[in-house]
Amino acid sequence: MVKALDNPNPHYREGAAELLLGGGFFRRDSRPARDCSVLLAWHQASATTRAHSLQWLDLMAGCGIRGLRWGLEAASASPVPAEILVNDADGDRRPLLDHNLRSVAAATCSSVSAERLLCEAQLEGRRFDLIDLDASGHPGALIQPSLQVLAPDGILVLASTDGRSPTGHDRPGAIRSFGAAARAHPASWELALRQQLGLLARQAWLLGRGIQPLLSFSNGRTFRLAIRLTRQLQAGEESQLGLLARCAACGSQQRQPLLYLRNWPPCHCPPEQGRWAISGPLWLGPLQQIDLLEELMASHVPVAPATRRLLQRLQADPGGLGCVWSTAELARRCGSGPPTLQRLVAALQAKGHQAWPSGVMAGQVRTDADLPELLQICSNLRREGPLIDSSTI
Ligand SMILES: C[S@@+](CC[C@H](N)C(=O)[O-])C[C@H]1O[C@@H](n2cnc3c(N)ncnc32)[C@H](O)[C@@H]1O
Ligand SMILES: [Zn+2]
């Protein structure tokens, strides 16, 4: 019997689950990530018309909380309850997993390495409709084997705690892990998510499949996303892979799909003085599926208030078109305090631009306006009144 089972005050409650945490890895503050995993399972279960069970895999389960919550909060939404495989390589956790999952009849526990489990599933021709890969570090080597056993239209929920390489702080690491250049950028969390999505897209394309990002978010420590593996590439999907350039001197940004790559236009520095720092290839397309987020927000899955706020933020930002700008940087460049995000978005929209508050990082705006116009609008806003915005501080 593992120590956790003897703990006098062991019970932890989350959603509909009550379980033992054990002595291994567990973060209470990752609740929004777990809620999203359960919401996506619920979405899949409520959408299916299949007469046989969906197959769900919690590949790096820790104490088994995701599989347990899937079983209690999502599985009954489908006509036939999903079969759930809950795995963690750490054999010492097995009694804990068996104990925590005992109330879910359709759950099986295993204690093998993710590499072996995926390889055996491939050999057996087994397919999963939902895989949650909650890795510590970079999950790179597990992406291709996971995609190979993910059914068409299946969902992959992916976490990575490698923040250094995709944000430009370990450039050789970015080449090794992503096959991409990564340069420092004020929207660093978003770039890390786009690097990860770019890698996923290339891995899926090798299999003749496409990807549709469902949601993407980060707290700066862990980079989380969920994608649907589509049966085929969407028309023009290859043009979602591209490069993002930024001049650190003047702050200009440009993006180009690899498919139509040509010379970069000049930035806004005096002639010969600007220098583009280029990141990519990375995903240029949407980060979220907005109508899915609306559906998830309307579900009865018991999510935390922080998760509700996260979903609202993501739902208000399609995360596609244009570049993302830090309002603090814009303020520095036009010599004022940061403009309020809401007023800046409204002013950009009034000028006919598309603009949203970024759902990924606070105090950032996503827009198709270019830098001179952005700076002009910020200066105009400063003249119109004080610029105080707690969300940018
Ligand atoms: C980040 S924790 C999982 C947390 C859990 N998903 C949650 O929501 O609380 C990662 C887990 O992966 C397990 N693990 C690490 N490497 C693994 C591998 N190669 N195969 C399977 N499990 C692995 C560890 O034992 C650890 O429990
Ligand atoms: Zn420049």
PDB file of C-alpha atoms in Angstrom, residues 117-371:
ATOM      1  CA  LEU A 117       2.073   2.215 -24.453  1.00  0.00           C
ATOM      2  CA  LEU A 118       1.870   4.210 -27.696  1.00  0.00           C
ATOM      3  CA  CYS A 119       4.101   1.753 -29.539  1.00  0.00           C
ATOM      4  CA  GLU A 120       1.976  -1.221 -28.425  1.00  0.00           C
ATOM      5  CA  ALA A 121      -1.237   0.607 -29.354  1.00  0.00           C
ATOM      6  CA  GLN A 122       0.208   1.198 -32.818  1.00  0.00           C
ATOM      7  CA  LEU A 123       1.160  -2.468 -33.226  1.00  0.00           C
ATOM      8  CA  GLU A 124      -2.284  -3.583 -32.040  1.00  0.00           C
ATOM      9  CA  GLY A 125      -4.043  -1.094 -34.319  1.00  0.00           C
ATOM     10  CA  ARG A 126      -5.655   0.513 -31.263  1.00  0.00           C
ATOM     11  CA  ARG A 127      -6.925   4.083 -31.705  1.00  0.00           C
ATOM     12  CA  PHE A 128      -7.854   6.719 -29.122  1.00  0.00           C
ATOM     13  CA  ASP A 129     -10.377   9.500 -29.579  1.00  0.00           C
ATOM     14  CA  LEU A 130      -8.875  11.675 -26.859  1.00  0.00           C
ATOM     15  CA  ILE A 131      -5.291  11.694 -25.589  1.00  0.00           C
ATOM     16  CA  ASP A 132      -4.173  13.888 -22.712  1.00  0.00           C
ATOM     17  CA  LEU A 133      -0.383  14.233 -22.719  1.00  0.00           C
ATOM     18  CA  ASP A 134       0.398  16.213 -19.580  1.00  0.00           C
ATOM     19  CA  ALA A 135       4.177  16.146 -19.786  1.00  0.00           C
ATOM     20  CA  SER A 136       6.832  17.826 -17.696  1.00  0.00           C
ATOM     21  CA  GLY A 137       9.520  19.283 -19.977  1.00  0.00           C
ATOM     22  CA  HIS A 138       9.077  19.121 -23.738  1.00  0.00           C
ATOM     23  CA  PRO A 139       6.798  16.369 -25.090  1.00  0.00           C
ATOM     24  CA  GLY A 140       8.419  16.490 -28.560  1.00  0.00           C
ATOM     25  CA  ALA A 141       9.395  12.821 -28.922  1.00  0.00           C
ATOM     26  CA  LEU A 142       5.878  11.686 -27.958  1.00  0.00           C
ATOM     27  CA  ILE A 143       4.012  13.880 -30.434  1.00  0.00           C
ATOM     28  CA  GLN A 144       4.403  11.692 -33.544  1.00  0.00           C
ATOM     29  CA  PRO A 145       3.559   8.387 -31.756  1.00  0.00           C
ATOM     30  CA  SER A 146       0.556  10.074 -30.093  1.00  0.00           C
ATOM     31  CA  LEU A 147      -0.741  11.406 -33.415  1.00  0.00           C
ATOM     32  CA  GLN A 148      -0.284   7.965 -34.970  1.00  0.00           C
ATOM     33  CA  VAL A 149      -2.706   6.387 -32.494  1.00  0.00           C
ATOM     34  CA  LEU A 150      -5.127   9.320 -32.377  1.00  0.00           C
ATOM     35  CA  ALA A 151      -8.280   8.566 -34.379  1.00  0.00           C
ATOM     36  CA  PRO A 152      -9.251  10.951 -37.187  1.00  0.00           C
ATOM     37  CA  ASP A 153     -11.184  13.837 -35.602  1.00  0.00           C
ATOM     38  CA  GLY A 154      -9.625  12.866 -32.271  1.00  0.00           C
ATOM     39  CA  ILE A 155      -8.469  15.459 -29.762  1.00  0.00           C
ATOM     40  CA  LEU A 156      -4.940  15.826 -28.376  1.00  0.00           C
ATOM     41  CA  VAL A 157      -4.538  17.825 -25.153  1.00  0.00           C
ATOM     42  CA  LEU A 158      -0.893  18.753 -24.775  1.00  0.00           C
ATOM     43  CA  ALA A 159       1.236  20.442 -22.121  1.00  0.00           C
ATOM     44  CA  SER A 160       4.860  21.499 -22.204  1.00  0.00           C
ATOM     45  CA  THR A 161       6.886  23.130 -19.469  1.00  0.00           C
ATOM     46  CA  ASP A 162       9.729  23.982 -21.822  1.00  0.00           C
ATOM     47  CA  GLY A 163       9.438  27.769 -21.894  1.00  0.00           C
ATOM     48  CA  ARG A 164      13.071  28.651 -22.565  1.00  0.00           C
ATOM     49  CA  SER A 165      13.560  27.347 -26.079  1.00  0.00           C
ATOM     50  CA  PRO A 166      10.342  28.530 -27.776  1.00  0.00           C
ATOM     51  CA  THR A 167      10.646  32.031 -26.262  1.00  0.00           C
ATOM     52  CA  GLY A 168      14.123  32.706 -27.631  1.00  0.00           C
ATOM     53  CA  HIS A 169      16.059  32.137 -24.389  1.00  0.00           C
ATOM     54  CA  ASP A 170      17.656  28.930 -25.664  1.00  0.00           C
ATOM     55  CA  ARG A 171      18.047  29.308 -29.404  1.00  0.00           C
ATOM     56  CA  PRO A 172      19.954  26.034 -29.998  1.00  0.00           C
ATOM     57  CA  GLY A 173      17.245  24.310 -27.913  1.00  0.00           C
ATOM     58  CA  ALA A 174      14.552  25.729 -30.204  1.00  0.00           C
ATOM     59  CA  ILE A 175      16.345  24.314 -33.235  1.00  0.00           C
ATOM     60  CA  ARG A 176      16.558  20.912 -31.547  1.00  0.00           C
ATOM     61  CA  SER A 177      13.004  20.800 -30.142  1.00  0.00           C
ATOM     62  CA  PHE A 178      11.022  22.672 -32.779  1.00  0.00           C
ATOM     63  CA  GLY A 179      13.285  22.790 -35.839  1.00  0.00           C
ATOM     64  CA  ALA A 180      12.671  26.529 -35.688  1.00  0.00           C
ATOM     65  CA  ALA A 181      14.315  29.853 -34.947  1.00  0.00           C
ATOM     66  CA  ALA A 182      13.022  31.499 -31.765  1.00  0.00           C
ATOM     67  CA  ARG A 183      13.768  35.119 -30.903  1.00  0.00           C
ATOM     68  CA  ALA A 184      12.765  37.221 -27.907  1.00  0.00           C
ATOM     69  CA  HIS A 185       9.421  38.957 -28.392  1.00  0.00           C
ATOM     70  CA  PRO A 186       7.057  40.841 -26.028  1.00  0.00           C
ATOM     71  CA  ALA A 187       4.296  38.310 -26.858  1.00  0.00           C
ATOM     72  CA  SER A 188       6.598  35.464 -25.783  1.00  0.00           C
ATOM     73  CA  TRP A 189       3.897  33.111 -24.419  1.00  0.00           C
ATOM     74  CA  GLU A 190       1.953  33.358 -27.634  1.00  0.00           C
ATOM     75  CA  LEU A 191       5.059  32.671 -29.695  1.00  0.00           C
ATOM     76  CA  ALA A 192       5.790  29.586 -27.584  1.00  0.00           C
ATOM     77  CA  LEU A 193       2.261  28.288 -28.261  1.00  0.00           C
ATOM     78  CA  ARG A 194       2.658  29.040 -31.966  1.00  0.00           C
ATOM     79  CA  GLN A 195       5.992  27.181 -32.066  1.00  0.00           C
ATOM     80  CA  GLN A 196       4.300  24.163 -30.475  1.00  0.00           C
ATOM     81  CA  LEU A 197       1.367  24.339 -32.905  1.00  0.00           C
ATOM     82  CA  GLY A 198       3.776  24.674 -35.836  1.00  0.00           C
ATOM     83  CA  LEU A 199       5.511  21.491 -34.731  1.00  0.00           C
ATOM     84  CA  LEU A 200       2.174  19.690 -34.283  1.00  0.00           C
ATOM     85  CA  ALA A 201       0.994  20.777 -37.729  1.00  0.00           C
ATOM     86  CA  ARG A 202       4.138  19.492 -39.427  1.00  0.00           C
ATOM     87  CA  GLN A 203       3.899  16.180 -37.557  1.00  0.00           C
ATOM     88  CA  ALA A 204       0.214  15.794 -38.476  1.00  0.00           C
ATOM     89  CA  TRP A 205       0.829  16.737 -42.111  1.00  0.00           C
ATOM     90  CA  LEU A 206       3.428  13.928 -42.351  1.00  0.00           C
ATOM     91  CA  LEU A 207       0.499  11.573 -41.682  1.00  0.00           C
ATOM     92  CA  GLY A 208      -1.713  13.256 -44.288  1.00  0.00           C
ATOM     93  CA  ARG A 209      -3.859  14.765 -41.513  1.00  0.00           C
ATOM     94  CA  GLY A 210      -4.555  18.373 -40.564  1.00  0.00           C
ATOM     95  CA  ILE A 211      -4.867  20.203 -37.270  1.00  0.00           C
ATOM     96  CA  GLN A 212      -7.484  22.523 -35.898  1.00  0.00           C
ATOM     97  CA  PRO A 213      -6.435  24.366 -32.718  1.00  0.00           C
ATOM     98  CA  LEU A 214      -9.261  24.248 -30.167  1.00  0.00           C
ATOM     99  CA  LEU A 215      -7.713  26.272 -27.367  1.00  0.00           C
ATOM    100  CA  SER A 216      -4.263  27.568 -26.434  1.00  0.00           C
ATOM    101  CA  PHE A 217      -3.145  29.248 -23.237  1.00  0.00           C
ATOM    102  CA  SER A 218      -0.267  29.655 -20.815  1.00  0.00           C
ATOM    103  CA  ASN A 219       0.627  31.016 -17.404  1.00  0.00           C
ATOM    104  CA  GLY A 220       4.206  31.568 -18.525  1.00  0.00           C
ATOM    105  CA  ARG A 221       5.330  28.325 -16.862  1.00  0.00           C
ATOM    106  CA  THR A 222       3.313  25.714 -18.730  1.00  0.00           C
ATOM    107  CA  PHE A 223       2.196  25.996 -22.349  1.00  0.00           C
ATOM    108  CA  ARG A 224      -1.073  24.225 -22.973  1.00  0.00           C
ATOM    109  CA  LEU A 225      -3.058  23.558 -26.072  1.00  0.00           C
ATOM    110  CA  ALA A 226      -5.648  21.251 -27.524  1.00  0.00           C
ATOM    111  CA  ILE A 227      -6.041  20.397 -31.189  1.00  0.00           C
ATOM    112  CA  ARG A 228      -8.394  18.310 -33.258  1.00  0.00           C
ATOM    113  CA  LEU A 229      -6.605  15.985 -35.678  1.00  0.00           C
ATOM    114  CA  THR A 230      -8.637  16.466 -38.824  1.00  0.00           C
ATOM    115  CA  ARG A 231      -9.033  13.668 -41.362  1.00  0.00           C
ATOM    116  CA  GLN A 232      -7.449  15.821 -44.061  1.00  0.00           C
ATOM    117  CA  LEU A 233      -5.760  19.199 -44.269  1.00  0.00           C
ATOM    118  CA  GLN A 234      -8.146  22.145 -44.622  1.00  0.00           C
ATOM    119  CA  ALA A 235      -7.801  23.951 -47.961  1.00  0.00           C
ATOM    120  CA  GLY A 236      -4.779  26.246 -47.705  1.00  0.00           C
ATOM    121  CA  GLU A 237      -3.706  24.872 -44.310  1.00  0.00           C
ATOM    122  CA  GLU A 238      -0.053  24.871 -45.388  1.00  0.00           C
ATOM    123  CA  SER A 239      -0.185  28.676 -45.583  1.00  0.00           C
ATOM    124  CA  GLN A 240      -0.739  28.769 -41.793  1.00  0.00           C
ATOM    125  CA  LEU A 241       2.927  27.901 -41.294  1.00  0.00           C
ATOM    126  CA  GLY A 242       5.214  30.893 -41.515  1.00  0.00           C
ATOM    127  CA  LEU A 243       7.709  33.299 -40.077  1.00  0.00           C
ATOM    128  CA  LEU A 244       7.298  36.231 -37.754  1.00  0.00           C
ATOM    129  CA  ALA A 245       9.786  39.099 -37.876  1.00  0.00           C
ATOM    130  CA  ARG A 246      10.339  41.861 -35.341  1.00  0.00           C
ATOM    131  CA  CYS A 247      12.793  44.756 -35.309  1.00  0.00           C
ATOM    132  CA  ALA A 248      13.947  45.339 -31.729  1.00  0.00           C
ATOM    133  CA  ALA A 249      15.033  48.908 -32.601  1.00  0.00           C
ATOM    134  CA  CYS A 250      11.746  50.322 -33.932  1.00  0.00           C
ATOM    135  CA  GLY A 251       9.372  47.520 -32.800  1.00  0.00           C
ATOM    136  CA  SER A 252       7.917  46.840 -36.286  1.00  0.00           C
ATOM    137  CA  GLN A 253       6.468  43.391 -36.892  1.00  0.00           C
ATOM    138  CA  GLN A 254       5.808  41.426 -40.080  1.00  0.00           C
ATOM    139  CA  ARG A 255       4.587  37.909 -40.797  1.00  0.00           C
ATOM    140  CA  GLN A 256       4.833  35.769 -43.928  1.00  0.00           C
ATOM    141  CA  PRO A 257       3.558  32.280 -44.784  1.00  0.00           C
ATOM    142  CA  LEU A 258       6.443  30.038 -45.847  1.00  0.00           C
ATOM    143  CA  LEU A 259       4.396  29.174 -48.909  1.00  0.00           C
ATOM    144  CA  TYR A 260       4.650  32.722 -50.281  1.00  0.00           C
ATOM    145  CA  LEU A 261       7.981  33.708 -48.778  1.00  0.00           C
ATOM    146  CA  ARG A 262       9.690  36.697 -50.396  1.00  0.00           C
ATOM    147  CA  ASN A 263      11.998  39.534 -49.285  1.00  0.00           C
ATOM    148  CA  TRP A 264      11.026  41.325 -46.101  1.00  0.00           C
ATOM    149  CA  PRO A 265       9.876  44.932 -46.567  1.00  0.00           C
ATOM    150  CA  PRO A 266      11.889  47.620 -44.724  1.00  0.00           C
ATOM    151  CA  CYS A 267      10.957  48.248 -41.084  1.00  0.00           C
ATOM    152  CA  HIS A 268      10.359  51.755 -39.704  1.00  0.00           C
ATOM    153  CA  CYS A 269      13.984  52.459 -38.789  1.00  0.00           C
ATOM    154  CA  PRO A 270      16.061  54.971 -40.790  1.00  0.00           C
ATOM    155  CA  PRO A 271      17.484  53.326 -43.959  1.00  0.00           C
ATOM    156  CA  GLU A 272      20.013  50.525 -43.278  1.00  0.00           C
ATOM    157  CA  GLN A 273      19.511  50.702 -39.500  1.00  0.00           C
ATOM    158  CA  GLY A 274      16.717  48.187 -38.897  1.00  0.00           C
ATOM    159  CA  ARG A 275      17.310  44.472 -38.397  1.00  0.00           C
ATOM    160  CA  TRP A 276      14.616  41.839 -38.464  1.00  0.00           C
ATOM    161  CA  ALA A 277      14.870  39.083 -35.835  1.00  0.00           C
ATOM    162  CA  ILE A 278      12.938  36.204 -37.355  1.00  0.00           C
ATOM    163  CA  SER A 279      11.108  33.425 -35.490  1.00  0.00           C
ATOM    164  CA  GLY A 280       9.679  30.292 -37.037  1.00  0.00           C
ATOM    165  CA  PRO A 281       8.470  28.365 -38.835  1.00  0.00           C
ATOM    166  CA  LEU A 282       5.506  28.644 -36.483  1.00  0.00           C
ATOM    167  CA  TRP A 283       1.710  28.488 -36.676  1.00  0.00           C
ATOM    168  CA  LEU A 284       0.188  31.742 -37.990  1.00  0.00           C
ATOM    169  CA  GLY A 285      -3.445  30.589 -37.898  1.00  0.00           C
ATOM    170  CA  PRO A 286      -6.112  30.793 -35.179  1.00  0.00           C
ATOM    171  CA  LEU A 287      -5.268  29.702 -31.625  1.00  0.00           C
ATOM    172  CA  GLN A 288      -8.849  28.888 -30.637  1.00  0.00           C
ATOM    173  CA  GLN A 289     -12.089  27.554 -32.043  1.00  0.00           C
ATOM    174  CA  ILE A 290     -14.474  30.271 -30.875  1.00  0.00           C
ATOM    175  CA  ASP A 291     -17.788  28.439 -31.335  1.00  0.00           C
ATOM    176  CA  LEU A 292     -16.410  25.462 -29.403  1.00  0.00           C
ATOM    177  CA  LEU A 293     -15.431  27.773 -26.530  1.00  0.00           C
ATOM    178  CA  GLU A 294     -18.999  29.078 -26.463  1.00  0.00           C
ATOM    179  CA  GLU A 295     -20.269  25.510 -26.276  1.00  0.00           C
ATOM    180  CA  LEU A 296     -17.838  24.636 -23.463  1.00  0.00           C
ATOM    181  CA  MET A 297     -18.890  27.694 -21.459  1.00  0.00           C
ATOM    182  CA  ALA A 298     -22.522  26.552 -21.658  1.00  0.00           C
ATOM    183  CA  SER A 299     -21.747  23.031 -20.356  1.00  0.00           C
ATOM    184  CA  HIS A 300     -22.683  21.776 -16.876  1.00  0.00           C
ATOM    185  CA  VAL A 301     -19.174  20.491 -16.135  1.00  0.00           C
ATOM    186  CA  PRO A 302     -18.302  22.007 -12.724  1.00  0.00           C
ATOM    187  CA  VAL A 303     -15.358  24.278 -13.528  1.00  0.00           C
ATOM    188  CA  ALA A 304     -13.500  26.723 -11.264  1.00  0.00           C
ATOM    189  CA  PRO A 305     -14.122  30.494 -11.515  1.00  0.00           C
ATOM    190  CA  ALA A 306     -10.552  30.866 -12.847  1.00  0.00           C
ATOM    191  CA  THR A 307     -11.418  28.477 -15.684  1.00  0.00           C
ATOM    192  CA  ARG A 308     -14.556  30.439 -16.532  1.00  0.00           C
ATOM    193  CA  ARG A 309     -12.492  33.646 -16.698  1.00  0.00           C
ATOM    194  CA  LEU A 310      -9.900  31.900 -18.883  1.00  0.00           C
ATOM    195  CA  LEU A 311     -12.572  30.652 -21.314  1.00  0.00           C
ATOM    196  CA  GLN A 312     -14.142  34.121 -21.491  1.00  0.00           C
ATOM    197  CA  ARG A 313     -10.738  35.644 -22.272  1.00  0.00           C
ATOM    198  CA  LEU A 314      -9.979  33.095 -24.975  1.00  0.00           C
ATOM    199  CA  GLN A 315     -13.446  33.315 -26.438  1.00  0.00           C
ATOM    200  CA  ALA A 316     -13.051  37.083 -26.874  1.00  0.00           C
ATOM    201  CA  ASP A 317      -9.856  36.619 -28.935  1.00  0.00           C
ATOM    202  CA  PRO A 318      -9.845  34.481 -32.085  1.00  0.00           C
ATOM    203  CA  GLY A 319      -6.038  34.553 -31.916  1.00  0.00           C
ATOM    204  CA  GLY A 320      -5.559  34.624 -35.666  1.00  0.00           C
ATOM    205  CA  LEU A 321      -5.058  37.584 -37.907  1.00  0.00           C
ATOM    206  CA  GLY A 322      -2.512  40.352 -37.404  1.00  0.00           C
ATOM    207  CA  CYS A 323       0.255  40.834 -34.869  1.00  0.00           C
ATOM    208  CA  VAL A 324       0.177  41.180 -31.104  1.00  0.00           C
ATOM    209  CA  TRP A 325       1.549  44.295 -29.435  1.00  0.00           C
ATOM    210  CA  SER A 326       2.308  44.981 -25.795  1.00  0.00           C
ATOM    211  CA  THR A 327       0.578  48.187 -24.677  1.00  0.00           C
ATOM    212  CA  ALA A 328       3.543  48.844 -22.349  1.00  0.00           C
ATOM    213  CA  GLU A 329       5.868  48.787 -25.373  1.00  0.00           C
ATOM    214  CA  LEU A 330       3.563  51.064 -27.382  1.00  0.00           C
ATOM    215  CA  ALA A 331       3.466  53.491 -24.445  1.00  0.00           C
ATOM    216  CA  ARG A 332       7.255  53.479 -24.161  1.00  0.00           C
ATOM    217  CA  ARG A 333       7.603  54.199 -27.850  1.00  0.00           C
ATOM    218  CA  CYS A 334       5.195  57.124 -27.815  1.00  0.00           C
ATOM    219  CA  GLY A 335       6.431  58.465 -24.457  1.00  0.00           C
ATOM    220  CA  SER A 336       3.293  58.016 -22.365  1.00  0.00           C
ATOM    221  CA  GLY A 337       1.780  55.666 -19.787  1.00  0.00           C
ATOM    222  CA  PRO A 338       0.195  52.489 -21.211  1.00  0.00           C
ATOM    223  CA  PRO A 339      -3.088  53.148 -23.032  1.00  0.00           C
ATOM    224  CA  THR A 340      -6.065  51.339 -21.574  1.00  0.00           C
ATOM    225  CA  LEU A 341      -6.532  48.160 -23.533  1.00  0.00           C
ATOM    226  CA  GLN A 342     -10.271  48.644 -23.936  1.00  0.00           C
ATOM    227  CA  ARG A 343      -9.891  52.215 -25.218  1.00  0.00           C
ATOM    228  CA  LEU A 344      -7.105  51.181 -27.590  1.00  0.00           C
ATOM    229  CA  VAL A 345      -9.177  48.316 -29.012  1.00  0.00           C
ATOM    230  CA  ALA A 346     -12.195  50.618 -29.419  1.00  0.00           C
ATOM    231  CA  ALA A 347     -10.066  53.325 -31.094  1.00  0.00           C
ATOM    232  CA  LEU A 348      -8.554  50.806 -33.517  1.00  0.00           C
ATOM    233  CA  GLN A 349     -11.978  49.426 -34.393  1.00  0.00           C
ATOM    234  CA  ALA A 350     -13.310  52.974 -34.903  1.00  0.00           C
ATOM    235  CA  LYS A 351     -10.527  53.486 -37.474  1.00  0.00           C
ATOM    236  CA  GLY A 352     -11.733  50.406 -39.361  1.00  0.00           C
ATOM    237  CA  HIS A 353      -9.111  47.977 -38.037  1.00  0.00           C
ATOM    238  CA  GLN A 354      -9.678  44.590 -36.566  1.00  0.00           C
ATOM    239  CA  ALA A 355      -8.606  44.542 -32.930  1.00  0.00           C
ATOM    240  CA  TRP A 356      -9.036  42.357 -29.825  1.00  0.00           C
ATOM    241  CA  PRO A 357      -7.451  42.204 -26.368  1.00  0.00           C
ATOM    242  CA  SER A 358      -5.071  39.224 -26.474  1.00  0.00           C
ATOM    243  CA  GLY A 359      -6.527  36.238 -24.624  1.00  0.00           C
ATOM    244  CA  VAL A 360      -3.041  34.821 -24.107  1.00  0.00           C
ATOM    245  CA  MET A 361      -1.123  37.627 -22.336  1.00  0.00           C
ATOM    246  CA  ALA A 362      -2.605  40.508 -20.335  1.00  0.00           C
ATOM    247  CA  GLY A 363      -2.044  44.051 -21.578  1.00  0.00           C
ATOM    248  CA  GLN A 364      -1.569  43.077 -25.237  1.00  0.00           C
ATOM    249  CA  VAL A 365      -3.600  43.945 -28.300  1.00  0.00           C
ATOM    250  CA  ARG A 366      -4.052  41.881 -31.448  1.00  0.00           C
ATOM    251  CA  THR A 367      -4.659  43.986 -34.544  1.00  0.00           C
ATOM    252  CA  ASP A 368      -4.039  44.348 -38.243  1.00  0.00           C
ATOM    253  CA  ALA A 369      -2.965  48.022 -37.797  1.00  0.00           C
ATOM    254  CA  ASP A 370       0.721  48.683 -38.457  1.00  0.00           C
ATOM    255  CA  LEU A 371       3.122  50.334 -36.036  1.00  0.00           C
TER     256      LEU A 371
END
